[in-house]
Amino acid sequence: MVAVRPGELPHEVWACVPDNYAPSVGHGLVIWLQGSNAVDPKELLSRWAPHCLRQELIFVVPKPASGTRWSAADAPLVRKLVEEMQSSYTIDPARVVVVGQEGGGTLAYQAAFEQRELIRALIAVDAPLLIRPPENEPLQSLSFLLLKAGNALLRPMVTQTAATLQALKFPVTTKDLPAGGLSDPAELAEIARWVDMLDRI
């Protein structure tokens, strides 16, 4: 686990780089944007560590610049992080993923749609789409994994998000998580495999 400094941005950022990292191998990049509840980066990274090792992933956890909620001031963060990791590690461009949980989903959707040349997939956890999506661009593939975790109020909105994206011909996968959700190692393993398969879509 290493600390990352994303340019001049005032964010605390942690990353899990697998012990078997080799510059000759392109690694997937997963950037996790937390929800309304603060997360312990070390605990989250420790859960992802075995999957980073197995699927050759680098997992990055930034924290909001102020408090526990994302704001418009955080908008440059995702691009800066991708560029920072690309300058330090060999990143597989087909497996660059941003994850947005709950409120972090708004920033994740914004980053994914605005940075199509960098981001190849978005994983939304209890995070419905609250902005108007652009038209699909087949030459800049963008895949979605929509996870319904524990918020029953958001489930219908996530279902509607899937329908909206599918109508625009985006590749969309949806999944209902069981009790325990993302703390279940089997569920994390399945998500990591989905990320690993992106270079074959």
mmCIF file of C-alpha atoms in Angstrom:
data_model
loop_
_atom_site.group_PDB
_atom_site.id
_atom_site.type_symbol
_atom_site.label_atom_id
_atom_site.label_comp_id
_atom_site.label_asym_id
_atom_site.label_seq_id
_atom_site.Cartn_x
_atom_site.Cartn_y
_atom_site.Cartn_z
ATOM 1 C CA MET A 1 0.000 0.000 0.000
ATOM 2 C CA VAL A 2 1.402 3.373 -1.020
ATOM 3 C CA ALA A 3 0.386 7.001 -0.599
ATOM 4 C CA VAL A 4 -0.297 8.908 -3.825
ATOM 5 C CA ARG A 5 -0.062 12.637 -4.418
ATOM 6 C CA PRO A 6 -2.432 13.643 -7.264
ATOM 7 C CA GLY A 7 -0.653 16.736 -8.538
ATOM 8 C CA GLU A 8 -1.610 19.852 -6.616
ATOM 9 C CA LEU A 9 -4.991 18.537 -5.438
ATOM 10 C CA PRO A 10 -5.637 18.512 -1.660
ATOM 11 C CA HIS A 11 -6.772 14.884 -1.450
ATOM 12 C CA GLU A 12 -5.550 12.034 0.692
ATOM 13 C CA VAL A 13 -5.075 9.083 -1.657
ATOM 14 C CA TRP A 14 -4.017 5.482 -1.017
ATOM 15 C CA ALA A 15 -3.227 2.757 -3.533
ATOM 16 C CA CYS A 16 -2.754 -0.993 -3.465
ATOM 17 C CA VAL A 17 -0.061 -2.099 -5.902
ATOM 18 C CA PRO A 18 0.304 -5.901 -6.043
ATOM 19 C CA ASP A 19 3.553 -7.411 -4.807
ATOM 20 C CA ASN A 20 4.070 -9.100 -8.172
ATOM 21 C CA TYR A 21 3.835 -5.833 -10.124
ATOM 22 C CA ALA A 22 6.192 -5.763 -13.115
ATOM 23 C CA PRO A 23 6.513 -2.804 -15.513
ATOM 24 C CA SER A 24 6.384 -5.217 -18.446
ATOM 25 C CA VAL A 25 2.779 -6.159 -17.576
ATOM 26 C CA GLY A 26 -0.171 -3.828 -18.096
ATOM 27 C CA HIS A 27 -2.255 -3.595 -14.922
ATOM 28 C CA GLY A 28 -5.910 -2.628 -14.624
ATOM 29 C CA LEU A 29 -6.668 0.522 -12.633
ATOM 30 C CA VAL A 30 -9.675 0.773 -10.289
ATOM 31 C CA ILE A 31 -10.465 4.129 -8.627
ATOM 32 C CA TRP A 32 -12.971 3.887 -5.750
ATOM 33 C CA LEU A 33 -15.110 6.930 -4.866
ATOM 34 C CA GLN A 34 -16.720 6.391 -1.473
ATOM 35 C CA GLY A 35 -20.340 6.967 -0.530
ATOM 36 C CA SER A 36 -21.744 9.170 2.216
ATOM 37 C CA ASN A 37 -20.088 7.134 4.956
ATOM 38 C CA ALA A 38 -16.359 7.561 5.362
ATOM 39 C CA VAL A 39 -14.325 4.469 4.568
ATOM 40 C CA ASP A 40 -11.106 3.201 6.082
ATOM 41 C CA PRO A 41 -8.769 3.108 3.056
ATOM 42 C CA LYS A 42 -6.460 0.571 4.672
ATOM 43 C CA GLU A 43 -9.327 -1.808 5.413
ATOM 44 C CA LEU A 44 -10.760 -1.448 1.907
ATOM 45 C CA LEU A 45 -7.382 -1.932 0.252
ATOM 46 C CA SER A 46 -6.666 -5.018 2.359
ATOM 47 C CA ARG A 47 -9.910 -6.594 1.078
ATOM 48 C CA TRP A 48 -8.948 -5.853 -2.517
ATOM 49 C CA ALA A 49 -5.285 -6.893 -2.171
ATOM 50 C CA PRO A 50 -5.726 -10.588 -3.112
ATOM 51 C CA HIS A 51 -7.812 -9.644 -6.151
ATOM 52 C CA CYS A 52 -5.201 -7.079 -7.223
ATOM 53 C CA LEU A 53 -2.606 -9.823 -7.049
ATOM 54 C CA ARG A 54 -4.714 -12.360 -8.948
ATOM 55 C CA GLN A 55 -6.114 -10.069 -11.649
ATOM 56 C CA GLU A 56 -3.118 -7.714 -11.934
ATOM 57 C CA LEU A 57 -4.975 -4.625 -10.737
ATOM 58 C CA ILE A 58 -3.959 -1.407 -9.020
ATOM 59 C CA PHE A 59 -6.658 -0.216 -6.608
ATOM 60 C CA VAL A 60 -6.839 3.460 -5.635
ATOM 61 C CA VAL A 61 -8.894 5.023 -2.833
ATOM 62 C CA PRO A 62 -9.055 8.843 -2.700
ATOM 63 C CA LYS A 63 -10.910 10.763 -0.025
ATOM 64 C CA PRO A 64 -12.971 13.926 -0.612
ATOM 65 C CA ALA A 65 -11.008 17.133 -0.229
ATOM 66 C CA SER A 66 -13.371 18.286 2.498
ATOM 67 C CA GLY A 67 -15.366 16.099 4.879
ATOM 68 C CA THR A 68 -16.944 12.871 3.674
ATOM 69 C CA ARG A 69 -18.965 14.129 0.692
ATOM 70 C CA TRP A 70 -17.825 14.811 -2.849
ATOM 71 C CA SER A 71 -18.352 18.269 -4.324
ATOM 72 C CA ALA A 72 -17.823 20.109 -7.600
ATOM 73 C CA ALA A 73 -14.318 21.014 -6.375
ATOM 74 C CA ASP A 74 -13.398 17.316 -6.605
ATOM 75 C CA ALA A 75 -14.209 17.121 -10.341
ATOM 76 C CA PRO A 76 -10.550 17.193 -11.569
ATOM 77 C CA LEU A 77 -9.565 14.352 -9.239
ATOM 78 C CA VAL A 78 -10.269 11.288 -11.387
ATOM 79 C CA ARG A 79 -8.356 12.554 -14.423
ATOM 80 C CA LYS A 80 -5.418 13.578 -12.236
ATOM 81 C CA LEU A 81 -5.346 10.153 -10.593
ATOM 82 C CA VAL A 82 -5.455 8.276 -13.897
ATOM 83 C CA GLU A 83 -2.669 10.434 -15.308
ATOM 84 C CA GLU A 84 -0.614 10.097 -12.116
ATOM 85 C CA MET A 85 -0.886 6.301 -12.123
ATOM 86 C CA GLN A 86 -0.125 6.107 -15.840
ATOM 87 C CA SER A 87 3.056 8.088 -15.269
ATOM 88 C CA SER A 88 4.156 5.804 -12.410
ATOM 89 C CA TYR A 89 2.960 2.355 -13.525
ATOM 90 C CA THR A 90 2.160 0.398 -16.668
ATOM 91 C CA ILE A 91 -1.622 0.702 -16.936
ATOM 92 C CA ASP A 92 -3.734 -1.390 -19.305
ATOM 93 C CA PRO A 93 -5.891 1.253 -21.076
ATOM 94 C CA ALA A 94 -8.675 -1.292 -21.635
ATOM 95 C CA ARG A 95 -9.099 -1.836 -17.875
ATOM 96 C CA VAL A 96 -9.365 1.661 -16.398
ATOM 97 C CA VAL A 97 -12.425 1.687 -14.120
ATOM 98 C CA VAL A 98 -14.029 4.228 -11.821
ATOM 99 C CA VAL A 99 -16.300 3.024 -8.996
ATOM 100 C CA GLY A 100 -18.905 5.270 -7.424
ATOM 101 C CA GLN A 101 -20.725 4.226 -4.266
ATOM 102 C CA GLU A 102 -23.939 6.089 -3.410
ATOM 103 C CA GLY A 103 -23.073 9.805 -3.525
ATOM 104 C CA GLY A 104 -19.714 9.012 -5.097
ATOM 105 C CA GLY A 105 -21.656 7.747 -8.095
ATOM 106 C CA THR A 106 -22.453 11.271 -9.310
ATOM 107 C CA LEU A 107 -18.765 12.119 -9.599
ATOM 108 C CA ALA A 108 -18.055 8.697 -11.130
ATOM 109 C CA TYR A 109 -20.694 9.104 -13.860
ATOM 110 C CA GLN A 110 -19.448 12.606 -14.616
ATOM 111 C CA ALA A 111 -15.851 11.438 -14.909
ATOM 112 C CA ALA A 112 -16.729 8.416 -17.050
ATOM 113 C CA PHE A 113 -18.804 10.407 -19.541
ATOM 114 C CA GLU A 114 -16.384 13.344 -19.764
ATOM 115 C CA GLN A 115 -13.194 11.268 -19.918
ATOM 116 C CA ARG A 116 -14.103 8.599 -22.435
ATOM 117 C CA GLU A 117 -10.540 8.612 -23.800
ATOM 118 C CA LEU A 118 -9.261 7.467 -20.379
ATOM 119 C CA ILE A 119 -12.036 5.505 -18.644
ATOM 120 C CA ARG A 120 -13.363 2.245 -20.054
ATOM 121 C CA ALA A 121 -15.889 1.194 -17.402
ATOM 122 C CA LEU A 122 -17.945 2.391 -14.465
ATOM 123 C CA ILE A 123 -19.125 0.376 -11.477
ATOM 124 C CA ALA A 124 -22.013 2.028 -9.630
ATOM 125 C CA VAL A 125 -22.932 0.777 -6.150
ATOM 126 C CA ASP A 126 -26.409 1.917 -5.078
ATOM 127 C CA ALA A 127 -25.774 4.886 -7.354
ATOM 128 C CA PRO A 128 -28.448 5.875 -9.882
ATOM 129 C CA LEU A 129 -27.693 8.125 -12.815
ATOM 130 C CA LEU A 130 -28.683 11.719 -11.969
ATOM 131 C CA ILE A 131 -27.313 13.464 -15.060
ATOM 132 C CA ARG A 132 -28.305 13.242 -18.714
ATOM 133 C CA PRO A 133 -26.069 10.662 -20.396
ATOM 134 C CA PRO A 134 -24.432 11.454 -23.739
ATOM 135 C CA GLU A 135 -24.895 9.337 -26.837
ATOM 136 C CA ASN A 136 -22.918 6.114 -26.996
ATOM 137 C CA GLU A 137 -19.698 6.249 -29.002
ATOM 138 C CA PRO A 138 -18.762 2.704 -30.088
ATOM 139 C CA LEU A 139 -15.161 3.726 -30.829
ATOM 140 C CA GLN A 140 -14.786 4.811 -27.169
ATOM 141 C CA SER A 141 -16.215 1.784 -25.410
ATOM 142 C CA LEU A 142 -17.734 2.415 -21.971
ATOM 143 C CA SER A 143 -19.167 -0.520 -20.010
ATOM 144 C CA PHE A 144 -21.297 -0.390 -16.859
ATOM 145 C CA LEU A 145 -21.735 -2.691 -13.872
ATOM 146 C CA LEU A 146 -24.670 -1.532 -11.727
ATOM 147 C CA LEU A 147 -24.760 -3.093 -8.261
ATOM 148 C CA LYS A 148 -27.784 -3.013 -5.988
ATOM 149 C CA ALA A 149 -26.384 -3.402 -2.491
ATOM 150 C CA GLY A 150 -28.462 -2.438 0.509
ATOM 151 C CA ASN A 151 -30.513 0.688 -0.200
ATOM 152 C CA ALA A 152 -34.064 -0.405 -1.064
ATOM 153 C CA LEU A 153 -35.111 3.171 -1.889
ATOM 154 C CA LEU A 154 -32.484 3.405 -4.639
ATOM 155 C CA ARG A 155 -33.162 0.019 -6.250
ATOM 156 C CA PRO A 156 -35.898 1.224 -8.648
ATOM 157 C CA MET A 157 -33.728 4.193 -9.627
ATOM 158 C CA VAL A 158 -30.783 1.900 -10.382
ATOM 159 C CA THR A 159 -33.102 -0.307 -12.456
ATOM 160 C CA GLN A 160 -34.217 2.767 -14.410
ATOM 161 C CA THR A 161 -30.572 3.770 -14.889
ATOM 162 C CA ALA A 162 -29.870 0.387 -16.467
ATOM 163 C CA ALA A 163 -32.815 0.788 -18.840
ATOM 164 C CA THR A 164 -31.699 4.303 -19.824
ATOM 165 C CA LEU A 165 -28.137 3.198 -20.592
ATOM 166 C CA GLN A 166 -29.254 0.075 -22.443
ATOM 167 C CA ALA A 167 -31.556 2.179 -24.623
ATOM 168 C CA LEU A 168 -28.459 4.133 -25.666
ATOM 169 C CA LYS A 169 -26.711 0.808 -26.522
ATOM 170 C CA PHE A 170 -24.170 0.949 -23.693
ATOM 171 C CA PRO A 171 -23.053 -2.483 -22.417
ATOM 172 C CA VAL A 172 -24.749 -2.812 -19.013
ATOM 173 C CA THR A 173 -24.605 -5.574 -16.400
ATOM 174 C CA THR A 174 -26.751 -5.413 -13.266
ATOM 175 C CA LYS A 175 -26.412 -7.427 -10.094
ATOM 176 C CA ASP A 176 -28.226 -7.701 -6.775
ATOM 177 C CA LEU A 177 -25.745 -8.144 -3.962
ATOM 178 C CA PRO A 178 -26.659 -10.480 -1.092
ATOM 179 C CA ALA A 179 -26.564 -9.564 2.583
ATOM 180 C CA GLY A 180 -23.003 -8.566 3.374
ATOM 181 C CA GLY A 181 -22.658 -6.986 -0.038
ATOM 182 C CA LEU A 182 -19.200 -5.750 -0.852
ATOM 183 C CA SER A 183 -17.738 -7.147 2.356
ATOM 184 C CA ASP A 184 -18.287 -10.653 0.935
ATOM 185 C CA PRO A 185 -14.972 -11.906 -0.560
ATOM 186 C CA ALA A 186 -16.850 -13.937 -3.190
ATOM 187 C CA GLU A 187 -18.667 -10.834 -4.413
ATOM 188 C CA LEU A 188 -15.444 -8.829 -4.611
ATOM 189 C CA ALA A 189 -13.844 -11.686 -6.531
ATOM 190 C CA GLU A 190 -16.684 -11.603 -9.075
ATOM 191 C CA ILE A 191 -16.367 -7.828 -9.478
ATOM 192 C CA ALA A 192 -12.604 -8.157 -9.955
ATOM 193 C CA ARG A 193 -13.174 -10.818 -12.635
ATOM 194 C CA TRP A 194 -15.580 -8.461 -14.425
ATOM 195 C CA VAL A 195 -12.857 -5.798 -14.476
ATOM 196 C CA ASP A 196 -10.349 -8.359 -15.720
ATOM 197 C CA MET A 197 -12.633 -9.273 -18.638
ATOM 198 C CA LEU A 198 -12.932 -5.707 -19.939
ATOM 199 C CA ASP A 199 -10.031 -6.098 -22.330
ATOM 200 C CA ARG A 200 -11.951 -8.909 -24.034
ATOM 201 C CA ILE A 201 -15.212 -7.030 -24.572
#
